[in-house]
GROMACS .gro file of C-alpha atoms in nm:
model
  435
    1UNK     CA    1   0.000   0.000   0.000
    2UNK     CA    2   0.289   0.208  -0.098
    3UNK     CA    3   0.026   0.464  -0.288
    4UNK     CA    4  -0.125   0.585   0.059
    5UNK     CA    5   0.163   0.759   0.105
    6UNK     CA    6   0.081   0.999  -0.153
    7UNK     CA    7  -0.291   1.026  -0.090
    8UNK     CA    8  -0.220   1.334   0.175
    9UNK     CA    9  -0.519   1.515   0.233
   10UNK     CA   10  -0.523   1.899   0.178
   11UNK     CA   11  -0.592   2.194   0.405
   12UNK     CA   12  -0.755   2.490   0.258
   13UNK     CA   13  -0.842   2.859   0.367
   14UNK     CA   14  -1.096   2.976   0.042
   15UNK     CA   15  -1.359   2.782  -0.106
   16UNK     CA   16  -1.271   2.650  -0.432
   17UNK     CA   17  -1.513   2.723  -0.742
   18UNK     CA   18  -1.663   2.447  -0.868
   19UNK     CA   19  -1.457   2.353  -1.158
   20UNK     CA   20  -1.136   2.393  -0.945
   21UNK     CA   21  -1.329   2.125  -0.699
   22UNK     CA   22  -1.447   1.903  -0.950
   23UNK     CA   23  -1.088   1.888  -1.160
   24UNK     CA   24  -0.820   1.944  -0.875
   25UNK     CA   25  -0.967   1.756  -0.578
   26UNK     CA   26  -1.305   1.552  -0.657
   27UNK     CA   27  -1.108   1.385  -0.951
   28UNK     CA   28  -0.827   1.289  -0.694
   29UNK     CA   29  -1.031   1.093  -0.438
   30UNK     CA   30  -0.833   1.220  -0.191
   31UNK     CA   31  -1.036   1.413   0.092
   32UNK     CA   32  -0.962   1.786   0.153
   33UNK     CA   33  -1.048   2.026   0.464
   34UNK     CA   34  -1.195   2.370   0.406
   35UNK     CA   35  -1.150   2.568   0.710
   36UNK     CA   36  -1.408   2.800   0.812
   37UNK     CA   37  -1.636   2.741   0.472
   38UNK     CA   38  -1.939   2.730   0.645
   39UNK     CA   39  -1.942   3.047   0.892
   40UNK     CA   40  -2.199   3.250   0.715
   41UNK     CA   41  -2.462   3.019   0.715
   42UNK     CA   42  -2.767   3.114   0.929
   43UNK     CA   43  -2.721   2.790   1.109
   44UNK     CA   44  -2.396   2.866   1.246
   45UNK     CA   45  -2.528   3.173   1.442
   46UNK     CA   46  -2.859   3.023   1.495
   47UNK     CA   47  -2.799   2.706   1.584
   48UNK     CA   48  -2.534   2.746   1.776
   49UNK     CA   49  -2.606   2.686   2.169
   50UNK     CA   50  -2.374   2.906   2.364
   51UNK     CA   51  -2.631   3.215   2.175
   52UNK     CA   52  -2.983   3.032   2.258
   53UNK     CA   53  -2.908   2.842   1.980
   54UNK     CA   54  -3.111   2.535   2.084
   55UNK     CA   55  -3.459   2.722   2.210
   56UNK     CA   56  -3.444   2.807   1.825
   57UNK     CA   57  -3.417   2.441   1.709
   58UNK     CA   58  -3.719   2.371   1.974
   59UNK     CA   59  -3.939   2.649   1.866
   60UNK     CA   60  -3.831   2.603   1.498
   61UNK     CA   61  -3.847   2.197   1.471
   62UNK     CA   62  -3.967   2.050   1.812
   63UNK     CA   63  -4.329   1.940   1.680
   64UNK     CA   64  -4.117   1.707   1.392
   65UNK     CA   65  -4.049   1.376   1.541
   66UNK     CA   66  -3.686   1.184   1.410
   67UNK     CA   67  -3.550   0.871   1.451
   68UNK     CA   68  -3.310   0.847   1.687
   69UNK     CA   69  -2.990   0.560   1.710
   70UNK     CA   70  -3.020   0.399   2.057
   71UNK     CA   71  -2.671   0.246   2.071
   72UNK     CA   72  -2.611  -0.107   2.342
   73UNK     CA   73  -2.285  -0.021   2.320
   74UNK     CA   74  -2.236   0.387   2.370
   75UNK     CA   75  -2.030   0.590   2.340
   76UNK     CA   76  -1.950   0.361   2.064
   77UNK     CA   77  -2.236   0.372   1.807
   78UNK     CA   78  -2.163   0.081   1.591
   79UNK     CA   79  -2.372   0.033   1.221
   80UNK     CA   80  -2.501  -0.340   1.229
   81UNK     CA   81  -2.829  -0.380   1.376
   82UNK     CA   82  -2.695  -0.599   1.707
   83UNK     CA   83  -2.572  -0.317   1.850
   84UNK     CA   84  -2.839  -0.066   1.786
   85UNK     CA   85  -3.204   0.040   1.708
   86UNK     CA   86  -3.389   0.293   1.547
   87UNK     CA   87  -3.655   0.458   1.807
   88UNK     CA   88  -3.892   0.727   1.721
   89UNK     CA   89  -3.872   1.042   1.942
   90UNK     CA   90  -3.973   1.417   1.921
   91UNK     CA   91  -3.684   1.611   1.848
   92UNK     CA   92  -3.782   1.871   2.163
   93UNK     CA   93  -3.751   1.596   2.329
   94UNK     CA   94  -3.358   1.536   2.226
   95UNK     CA   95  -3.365   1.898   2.277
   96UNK     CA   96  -3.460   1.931   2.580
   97UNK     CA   97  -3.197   1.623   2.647
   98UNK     CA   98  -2.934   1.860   2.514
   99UNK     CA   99  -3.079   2.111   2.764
  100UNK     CA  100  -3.053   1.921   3.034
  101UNK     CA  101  -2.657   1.800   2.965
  102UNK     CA  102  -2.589   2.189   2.920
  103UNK     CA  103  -2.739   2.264   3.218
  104UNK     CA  104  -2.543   1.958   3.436
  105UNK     CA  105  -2.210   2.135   3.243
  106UNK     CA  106  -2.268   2.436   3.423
  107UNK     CA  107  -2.310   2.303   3.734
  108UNK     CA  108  -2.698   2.371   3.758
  109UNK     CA  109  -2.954   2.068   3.844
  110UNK     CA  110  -3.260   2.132   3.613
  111UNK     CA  111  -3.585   1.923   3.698
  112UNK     CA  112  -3.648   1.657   3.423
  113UNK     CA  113  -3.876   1.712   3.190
  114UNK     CA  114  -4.255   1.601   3.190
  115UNK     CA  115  -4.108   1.386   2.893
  116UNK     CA  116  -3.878   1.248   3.087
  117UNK     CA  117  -4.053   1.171   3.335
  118UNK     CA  118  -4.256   0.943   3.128
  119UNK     CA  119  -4.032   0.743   2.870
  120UNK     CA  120  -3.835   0.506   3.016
  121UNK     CA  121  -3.614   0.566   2.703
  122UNK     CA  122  -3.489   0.881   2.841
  123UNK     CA  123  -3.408   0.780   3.203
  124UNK     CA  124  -3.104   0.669   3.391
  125UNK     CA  125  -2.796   0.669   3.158
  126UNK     CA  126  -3.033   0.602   2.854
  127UNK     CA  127  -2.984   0.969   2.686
  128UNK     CA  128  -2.652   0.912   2.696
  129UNK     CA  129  -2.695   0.622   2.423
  130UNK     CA  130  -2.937   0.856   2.209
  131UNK     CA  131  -2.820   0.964   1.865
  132UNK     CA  132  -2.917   1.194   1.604
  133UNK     CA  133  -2.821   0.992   1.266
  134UNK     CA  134  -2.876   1.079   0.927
  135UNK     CA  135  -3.158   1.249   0.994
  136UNK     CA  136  -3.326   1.369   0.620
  137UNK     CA  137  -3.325   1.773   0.591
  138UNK     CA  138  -3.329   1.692   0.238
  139UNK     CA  139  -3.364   1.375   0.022
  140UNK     CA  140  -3.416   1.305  -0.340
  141UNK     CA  141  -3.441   0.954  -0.331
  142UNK     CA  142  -3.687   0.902  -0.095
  143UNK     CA  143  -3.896   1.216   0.036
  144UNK     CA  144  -4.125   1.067   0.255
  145UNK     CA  145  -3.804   1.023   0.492
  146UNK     CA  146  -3.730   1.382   0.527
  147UNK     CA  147  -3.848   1.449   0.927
  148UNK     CA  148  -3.637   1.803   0.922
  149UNK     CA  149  -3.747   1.967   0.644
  150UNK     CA  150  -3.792   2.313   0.783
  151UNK     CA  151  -3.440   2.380   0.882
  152UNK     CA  152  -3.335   2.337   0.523
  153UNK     CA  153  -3.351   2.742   0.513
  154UNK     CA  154  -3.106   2.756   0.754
  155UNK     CA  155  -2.847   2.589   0.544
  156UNK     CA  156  -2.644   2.699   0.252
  157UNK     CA  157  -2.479   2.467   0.004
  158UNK     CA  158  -2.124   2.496  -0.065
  159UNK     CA  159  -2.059   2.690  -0.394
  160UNK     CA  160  -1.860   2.429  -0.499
  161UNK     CA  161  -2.150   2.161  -0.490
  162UNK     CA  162  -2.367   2.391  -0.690
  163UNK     CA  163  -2.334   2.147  -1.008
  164UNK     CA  164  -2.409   1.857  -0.808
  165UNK     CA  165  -2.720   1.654  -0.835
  166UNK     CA  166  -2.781   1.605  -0.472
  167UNK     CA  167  -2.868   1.295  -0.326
  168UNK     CA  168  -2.960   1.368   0.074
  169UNK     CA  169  -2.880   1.691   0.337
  170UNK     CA  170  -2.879   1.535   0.656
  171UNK     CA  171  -2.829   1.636   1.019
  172UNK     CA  172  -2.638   1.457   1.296
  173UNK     CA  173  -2.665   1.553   1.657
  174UNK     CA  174  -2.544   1.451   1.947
  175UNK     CA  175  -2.568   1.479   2.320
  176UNK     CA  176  -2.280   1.350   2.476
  177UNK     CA  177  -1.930   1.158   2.396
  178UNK     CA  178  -2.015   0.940   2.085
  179UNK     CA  179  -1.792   0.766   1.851
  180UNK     CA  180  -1.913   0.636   1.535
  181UNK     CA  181  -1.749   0.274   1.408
  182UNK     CA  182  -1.521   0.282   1.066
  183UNK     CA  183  -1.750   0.262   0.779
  184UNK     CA  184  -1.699   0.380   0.442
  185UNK     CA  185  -1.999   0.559   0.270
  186UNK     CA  186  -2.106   0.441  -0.113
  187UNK     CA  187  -2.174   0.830  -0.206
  188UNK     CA  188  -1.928   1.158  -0.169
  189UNK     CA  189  -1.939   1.345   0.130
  190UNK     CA  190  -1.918   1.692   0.253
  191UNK     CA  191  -1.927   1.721   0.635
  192UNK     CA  192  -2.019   2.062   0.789
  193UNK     CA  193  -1.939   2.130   1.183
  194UNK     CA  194  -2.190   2.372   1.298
  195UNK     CA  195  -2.149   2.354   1.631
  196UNK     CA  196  -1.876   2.154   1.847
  197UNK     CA  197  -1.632   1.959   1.731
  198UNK     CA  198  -1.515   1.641   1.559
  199UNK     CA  199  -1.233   1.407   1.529
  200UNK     CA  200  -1.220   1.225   1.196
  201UNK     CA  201  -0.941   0.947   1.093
  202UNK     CA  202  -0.933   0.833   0.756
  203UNK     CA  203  -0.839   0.525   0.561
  204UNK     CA  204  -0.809   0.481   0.192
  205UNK     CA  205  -0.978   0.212   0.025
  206UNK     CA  206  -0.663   0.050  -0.037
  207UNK     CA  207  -0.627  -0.026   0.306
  208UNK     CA  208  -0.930  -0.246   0.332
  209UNK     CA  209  -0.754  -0.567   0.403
  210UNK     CA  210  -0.611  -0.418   0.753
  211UNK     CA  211  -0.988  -0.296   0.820
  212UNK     CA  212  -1.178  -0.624   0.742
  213UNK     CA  213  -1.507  -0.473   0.621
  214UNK     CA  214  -1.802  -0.700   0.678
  215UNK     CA  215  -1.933  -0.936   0.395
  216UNK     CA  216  -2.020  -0.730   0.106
  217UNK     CA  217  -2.370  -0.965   0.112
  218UNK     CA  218  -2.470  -0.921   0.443
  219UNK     CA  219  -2.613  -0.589   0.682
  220UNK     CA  220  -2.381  -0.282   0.773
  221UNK     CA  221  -2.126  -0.426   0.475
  222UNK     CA  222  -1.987  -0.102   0.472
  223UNK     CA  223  -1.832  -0.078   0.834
  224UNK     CA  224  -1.508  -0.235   0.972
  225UNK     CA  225  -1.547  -0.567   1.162
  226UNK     CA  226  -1.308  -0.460   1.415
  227UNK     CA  227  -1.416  -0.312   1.767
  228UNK     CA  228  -1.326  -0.014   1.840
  229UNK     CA  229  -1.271  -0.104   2.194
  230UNK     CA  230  -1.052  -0.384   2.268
  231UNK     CA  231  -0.978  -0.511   1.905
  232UNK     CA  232  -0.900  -0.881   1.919
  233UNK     CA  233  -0.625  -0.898   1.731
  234UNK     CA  234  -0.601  -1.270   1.748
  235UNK     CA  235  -0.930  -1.290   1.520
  236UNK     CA  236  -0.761  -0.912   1.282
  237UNK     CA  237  -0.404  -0.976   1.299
  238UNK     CA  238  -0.373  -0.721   1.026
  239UNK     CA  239  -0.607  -0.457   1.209
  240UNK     CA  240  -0.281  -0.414   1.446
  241UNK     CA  241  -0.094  -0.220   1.179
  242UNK     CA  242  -0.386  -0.040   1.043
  243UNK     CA  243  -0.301   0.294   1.192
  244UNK     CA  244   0.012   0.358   1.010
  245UNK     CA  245  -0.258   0.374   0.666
  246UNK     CA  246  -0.461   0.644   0.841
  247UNK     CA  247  -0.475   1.040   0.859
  248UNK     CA  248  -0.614   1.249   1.101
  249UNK     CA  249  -0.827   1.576   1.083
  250UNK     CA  250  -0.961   1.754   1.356
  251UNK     CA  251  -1.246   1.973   1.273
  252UNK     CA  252  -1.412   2.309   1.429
  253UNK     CA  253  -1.718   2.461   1.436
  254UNK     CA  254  -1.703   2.608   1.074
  255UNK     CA  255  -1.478   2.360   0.911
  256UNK     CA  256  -1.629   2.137   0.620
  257UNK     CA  257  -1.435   1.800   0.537
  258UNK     CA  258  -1.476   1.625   0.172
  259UNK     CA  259  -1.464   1.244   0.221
  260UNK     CA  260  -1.443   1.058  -0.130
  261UNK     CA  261  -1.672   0.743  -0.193
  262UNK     CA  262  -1.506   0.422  -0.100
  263UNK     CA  263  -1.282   0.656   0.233
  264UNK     CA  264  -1.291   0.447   0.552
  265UNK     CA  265  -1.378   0.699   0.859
  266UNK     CA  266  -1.424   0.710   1.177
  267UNK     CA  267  -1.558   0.976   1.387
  268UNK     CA  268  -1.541   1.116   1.765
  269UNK     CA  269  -1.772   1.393   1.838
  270UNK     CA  270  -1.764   1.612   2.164
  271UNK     CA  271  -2.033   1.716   2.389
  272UNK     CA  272  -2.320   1.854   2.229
  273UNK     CA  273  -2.215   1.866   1.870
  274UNK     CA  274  -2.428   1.955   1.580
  275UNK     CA  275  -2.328   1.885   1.189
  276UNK     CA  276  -2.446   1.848   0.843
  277UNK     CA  277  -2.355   1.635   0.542
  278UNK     CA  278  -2.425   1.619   0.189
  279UNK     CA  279  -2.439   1.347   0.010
  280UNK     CA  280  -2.410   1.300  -0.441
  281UNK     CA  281  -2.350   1.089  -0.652
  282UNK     CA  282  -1.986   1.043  -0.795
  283UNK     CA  283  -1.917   1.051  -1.162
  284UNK     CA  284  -1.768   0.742  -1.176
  285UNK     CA  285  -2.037   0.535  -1.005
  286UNK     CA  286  -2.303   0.785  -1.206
  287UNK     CA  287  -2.142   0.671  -1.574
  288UNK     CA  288  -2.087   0.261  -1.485
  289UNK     CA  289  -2.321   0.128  -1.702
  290UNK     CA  290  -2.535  -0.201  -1.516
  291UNK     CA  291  -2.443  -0.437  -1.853
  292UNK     CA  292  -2.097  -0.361  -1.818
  293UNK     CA  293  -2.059  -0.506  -1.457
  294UNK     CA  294  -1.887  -0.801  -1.560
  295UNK     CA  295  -1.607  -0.631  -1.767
  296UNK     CA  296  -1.553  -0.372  -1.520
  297UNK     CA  297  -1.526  -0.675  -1.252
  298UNK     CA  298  -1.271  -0.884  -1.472
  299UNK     CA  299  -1.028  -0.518  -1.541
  300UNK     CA  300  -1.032  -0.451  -1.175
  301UNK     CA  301  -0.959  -0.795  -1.086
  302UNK     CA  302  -0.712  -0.843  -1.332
  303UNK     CA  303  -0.554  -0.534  -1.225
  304UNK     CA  304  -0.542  -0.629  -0.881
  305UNK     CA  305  -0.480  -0.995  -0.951
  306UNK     CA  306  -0.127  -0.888  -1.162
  307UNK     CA  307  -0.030  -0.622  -0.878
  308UNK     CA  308  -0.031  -0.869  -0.628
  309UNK     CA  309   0.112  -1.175  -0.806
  310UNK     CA  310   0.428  -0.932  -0.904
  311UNK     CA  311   0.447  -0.850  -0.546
  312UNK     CA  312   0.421  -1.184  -0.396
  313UNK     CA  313   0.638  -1.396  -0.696
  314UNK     CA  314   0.895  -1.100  -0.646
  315UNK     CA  315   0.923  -1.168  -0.278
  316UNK     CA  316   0.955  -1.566  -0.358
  317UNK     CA  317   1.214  -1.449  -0.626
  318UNK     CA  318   1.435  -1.347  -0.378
  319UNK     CA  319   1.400  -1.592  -0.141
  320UNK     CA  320   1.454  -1.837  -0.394
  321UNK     CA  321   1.772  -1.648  -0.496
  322UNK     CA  322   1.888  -1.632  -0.154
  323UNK     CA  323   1.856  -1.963  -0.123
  324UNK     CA  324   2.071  -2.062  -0.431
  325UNK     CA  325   2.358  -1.837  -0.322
  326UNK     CA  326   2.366  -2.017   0.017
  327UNK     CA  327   2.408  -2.371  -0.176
  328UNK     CA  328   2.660  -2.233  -0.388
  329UNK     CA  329   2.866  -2.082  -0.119
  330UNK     CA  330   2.862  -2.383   0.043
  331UNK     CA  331   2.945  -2.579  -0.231
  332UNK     CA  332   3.289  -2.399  -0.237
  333UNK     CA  333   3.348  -2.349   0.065
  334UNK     CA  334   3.332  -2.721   0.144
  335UNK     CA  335   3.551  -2.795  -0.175
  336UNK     CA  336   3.294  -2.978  -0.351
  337UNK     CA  337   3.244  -2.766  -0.662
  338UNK     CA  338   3.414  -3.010  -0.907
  339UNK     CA  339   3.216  -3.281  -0.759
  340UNK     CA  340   2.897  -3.086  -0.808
  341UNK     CA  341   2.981  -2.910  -1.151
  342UNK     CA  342   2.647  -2.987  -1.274
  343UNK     CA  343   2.475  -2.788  -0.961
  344UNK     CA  344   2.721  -2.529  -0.939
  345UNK     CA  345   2.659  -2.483  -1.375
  346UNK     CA  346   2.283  -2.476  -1.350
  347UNK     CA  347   2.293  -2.197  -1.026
  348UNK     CA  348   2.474  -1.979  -1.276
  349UNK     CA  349   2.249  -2.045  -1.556
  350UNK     CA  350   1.956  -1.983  -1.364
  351UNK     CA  351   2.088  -1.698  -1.186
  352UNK     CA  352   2.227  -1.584  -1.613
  353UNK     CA  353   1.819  -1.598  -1.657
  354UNK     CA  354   1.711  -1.404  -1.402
  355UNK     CA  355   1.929  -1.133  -1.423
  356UNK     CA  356   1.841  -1.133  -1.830
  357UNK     CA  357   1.498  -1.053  -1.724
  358UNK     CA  358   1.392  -1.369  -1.933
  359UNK     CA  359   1.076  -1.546  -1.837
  360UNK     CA  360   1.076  -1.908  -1.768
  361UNK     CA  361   0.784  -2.114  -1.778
  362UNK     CA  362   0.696  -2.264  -1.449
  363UNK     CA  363   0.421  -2.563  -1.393
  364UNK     CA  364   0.146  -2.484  -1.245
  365UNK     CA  365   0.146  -2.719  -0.906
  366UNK     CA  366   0.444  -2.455  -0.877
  367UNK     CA  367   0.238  -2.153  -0.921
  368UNK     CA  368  -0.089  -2.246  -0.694
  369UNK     CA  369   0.027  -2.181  -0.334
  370UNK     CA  370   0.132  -1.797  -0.518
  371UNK     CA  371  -0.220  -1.796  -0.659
  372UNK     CA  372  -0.385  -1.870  -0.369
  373UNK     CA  373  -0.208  -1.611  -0.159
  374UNK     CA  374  -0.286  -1.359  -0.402
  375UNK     CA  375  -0.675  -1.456  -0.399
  376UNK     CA  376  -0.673  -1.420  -0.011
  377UNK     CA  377  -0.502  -1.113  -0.046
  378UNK     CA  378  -0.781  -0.980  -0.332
  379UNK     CA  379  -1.116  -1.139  -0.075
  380UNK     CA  380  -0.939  -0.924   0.208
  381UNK     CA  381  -1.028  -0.621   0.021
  382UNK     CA  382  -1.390  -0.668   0.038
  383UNK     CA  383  -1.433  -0.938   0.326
  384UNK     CA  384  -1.337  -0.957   0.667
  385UNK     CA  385  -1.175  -1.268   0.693
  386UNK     CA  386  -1.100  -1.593   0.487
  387UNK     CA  387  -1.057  -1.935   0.536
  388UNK     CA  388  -0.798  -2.116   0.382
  389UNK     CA  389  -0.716  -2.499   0.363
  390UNK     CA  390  -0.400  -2.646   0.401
  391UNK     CA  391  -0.142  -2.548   0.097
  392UNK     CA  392  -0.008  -2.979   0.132
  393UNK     CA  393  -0.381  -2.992  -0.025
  394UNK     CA  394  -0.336  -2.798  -0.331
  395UNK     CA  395  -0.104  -3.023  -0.535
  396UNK     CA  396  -0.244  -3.305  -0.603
  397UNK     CA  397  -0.162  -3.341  -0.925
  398UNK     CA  398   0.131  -3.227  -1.171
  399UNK     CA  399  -0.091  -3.231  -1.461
  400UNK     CA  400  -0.133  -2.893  -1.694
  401UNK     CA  401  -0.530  -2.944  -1.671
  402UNK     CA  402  -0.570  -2.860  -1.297
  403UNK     CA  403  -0.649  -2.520  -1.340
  404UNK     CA  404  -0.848  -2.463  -1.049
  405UNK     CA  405  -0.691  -2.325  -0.714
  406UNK     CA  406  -0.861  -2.529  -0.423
  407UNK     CA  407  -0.991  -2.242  -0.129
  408UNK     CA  408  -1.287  -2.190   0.084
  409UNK     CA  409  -1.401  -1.845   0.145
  410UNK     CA  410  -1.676  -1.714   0.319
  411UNK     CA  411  -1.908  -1.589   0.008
  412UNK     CA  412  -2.086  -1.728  -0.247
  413UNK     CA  413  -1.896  -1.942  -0.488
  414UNK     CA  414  -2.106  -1.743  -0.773
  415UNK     CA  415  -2.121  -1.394  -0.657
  416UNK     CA  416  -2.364  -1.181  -0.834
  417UNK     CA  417  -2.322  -1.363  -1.196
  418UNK     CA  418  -1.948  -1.402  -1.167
  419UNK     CA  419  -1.722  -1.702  -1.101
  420UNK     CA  420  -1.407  -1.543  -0.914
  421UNK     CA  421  -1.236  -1.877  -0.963
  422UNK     CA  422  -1.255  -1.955  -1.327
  423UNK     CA  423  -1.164  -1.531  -1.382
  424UNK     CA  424  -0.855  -1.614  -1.156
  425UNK     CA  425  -0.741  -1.917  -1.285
  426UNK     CA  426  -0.853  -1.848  -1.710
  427UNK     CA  427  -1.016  -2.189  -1.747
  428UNK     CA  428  -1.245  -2.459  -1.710
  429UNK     CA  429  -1.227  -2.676  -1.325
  430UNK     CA  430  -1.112  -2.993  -1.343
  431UNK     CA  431  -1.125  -2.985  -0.941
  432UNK     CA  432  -1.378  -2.900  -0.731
  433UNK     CA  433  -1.398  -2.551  -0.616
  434UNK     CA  434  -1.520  -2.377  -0.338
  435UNK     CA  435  -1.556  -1.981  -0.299
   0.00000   0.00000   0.00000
């Protein structure tokens, strides 16, 4: 993953127009801060709490009710549906929660609410779990959703969206201490701070196999499978290094962030934090055409299939060589090179070949163990763990026509129309297969 080191993201100080946006940064995929972008919006004086900011959301938006993110596992609000629900609630109710934590801050001892006092939901440590989600200011795809419609007013879009085809405004609020689990998002991103303040660390896609995402067929496959608390790193070795693929950005009250399609993220957000994102399409997802799936599968997977076989037969290259050297040296040294002409001639030869760059054909029992490492390698991109049976398995026979690399993963064989193993191996099975 030598190419993350040149996906830094970018600081900037002025707004870019929208063709500087959509040719210098959008095109790169690489996220970029814009500090202060958003301080003339009305939100950012009206919303904001230190100036009354949230008897405004109450008398603008209390009578709308939201759905709120009850988390099992807060501060950490993880996306699969074991660890949280979805729970209707009046938003003067979360605002009167907010109230309340303000209030506590200060050193004051408000008495609850007569809401409160009669939703079980909102006693005890309970509001502490409660979280303001995605909540629809705006959505094109599905309008019946949209629960905050009336604060849209409040909110300006960037002038470097302006040629965007929106897909969803959304609001996300919060309480207390929350952190939100590593998740990529399937759209681009813009993420406003209007009030508080947010920690965001970011991963590029190419770091996926150090992440182990959750089965691209199952629910939340977009999020991380590792805890944020406590990783086991017994069950994601690789997770252990995943920090050293990551950035960090640390974003005020007036900062926007652009997080590309496909990003890993994860977010802390402080006390009492208030933020909005919008979502659109990218171009590139926007101009794949559905009856070209399966040759835009094959040139990814051939791409990714060739990067990691170089990487992996160069590594054996050099182990092999290393090896050969040793024997040689040996050879000499124990005064056995006339008595071993023949293996001391075909060393050089070989080594003659290598250096020539010529290519030598090598069998294919050879080649397997190689192919299978580089298939585990490709499944950890988009799957959170594989399991592999013993290499002593593989070669079974020498024979040209066993074309099909023996592994058990945990998808479908036949994954949406496509046969990863026969597009690995070029050809027809002769063994059984499992994928």
């Amino acid at each position: 993953m030598e190419e993350t080191e040149q996906l830094q993201i970018e600081s900037f100080q002025q707004l870019p127009s929208p063709s500087i946006f959509a040719s210098q940064i959008e095109s790169k995929n690489v996220p970029a801060v814009f500090r202060g972008s958003i301080k003339d919006w009305e939100a950012f004086t009206r919303w904001n709490p230190a100036n009354g900011g949230l008897d405004y959301l109450q008398e603008r938006a209390g009578s709308s009710t939201v759905e709120a993110m009850l988390s099992r596992s807060a501060p950490v609000f993880y996306g699969d549906l074991r660890s949280h629900e979805r729970v209707p609630l009046p938003f003067s109710t979360f605002i009167g929660l907010c109230k309340q934590r303000m209030a506590n801050a200060e050193g004051h001892e408000p008495a609850p609410s007569d809401a409160q006092e009669q939703d079980p939901l909102l006693s005890g440590d309970a509001p502490k779990q409660i979280y303001l989600a995605q909540v629809p200011i705006m959505n094109t795809e599905d309008q019946e959703r949209v629960q905050l419609e009336i604060l849209r007013e409040d909110i300006q879009m960037p002038a470097f969206l302006e040629t965007k085809e929106l897909a969803s405004i959304n609001l996300w609020m919060n309480s207390a201490l929350s952190r939100s689990s590593t998740h990529y998002d399937p759209h681009h991103n813009v993420l406003c701070i209007v009030a508080g303040c947010k920690q965001v660390v970011l991963w590029p896609s190419s770091a996926s196999p150090s992440l182990y995402p959750m089965p691209i067929y199952g629910e939340a496959s977009n999020h991380s499978s590792v805890a944020l608390e406590n990783p086991d790193f017994s069950l994601y070795p690789r997770a252990e290094c995943s920090i050293k693929y990551s950035q960090k950005v640390i974003l005020h009250a007036g900062d926007a962030l652009f997080i590309p399609e496909g990003w890993f993220h994860q977010v802390d957000s402080s006390d009492l934090t208030i933020a909005v994102n919008f979502w659109w399409r990218s171009n590139i997802m926007s101009g794949m055409l559905e009856h070209m799936d399966g040759y835009y599968l094959r040139r990814i997977l051939r791409r990714l299939t060739d990067k990691e076989m170089n990487h992996i037969l160069q590594k054996a290259s050099s182990s092999g060589m290393e090896k050969q050297k040793m024997h040689t040296h040996k050879l000499l040294s124990n005064g056995e090179a006339d008595h071993n002409h023949r293996d001391l001639v075909q060393a050089c030869e070989q080594n003659d070949l290598q250096e020539k760059g010529q290519q030598q054909r090598v069998s294919l029992h050879v080649l397997e163990p190689y192919a299978l490492q580089v298939l585990h390698e490709l499944v950890s991109l988009v799957h959170d763990r594989v399991n592999l049976i013993d290499q002593s398995q593989l070669v079974e026979s020498t024979s040209a026509n066993d074309s099909a690399v023996n592994m058990k993963a945990q998808f479908p064989k036949n994954f949406g129309g496509f046969d990863f193993a026969l597009a690995f191996t070029g050809g027809s099975r002769s063994t059984h297969t499992e994928i």
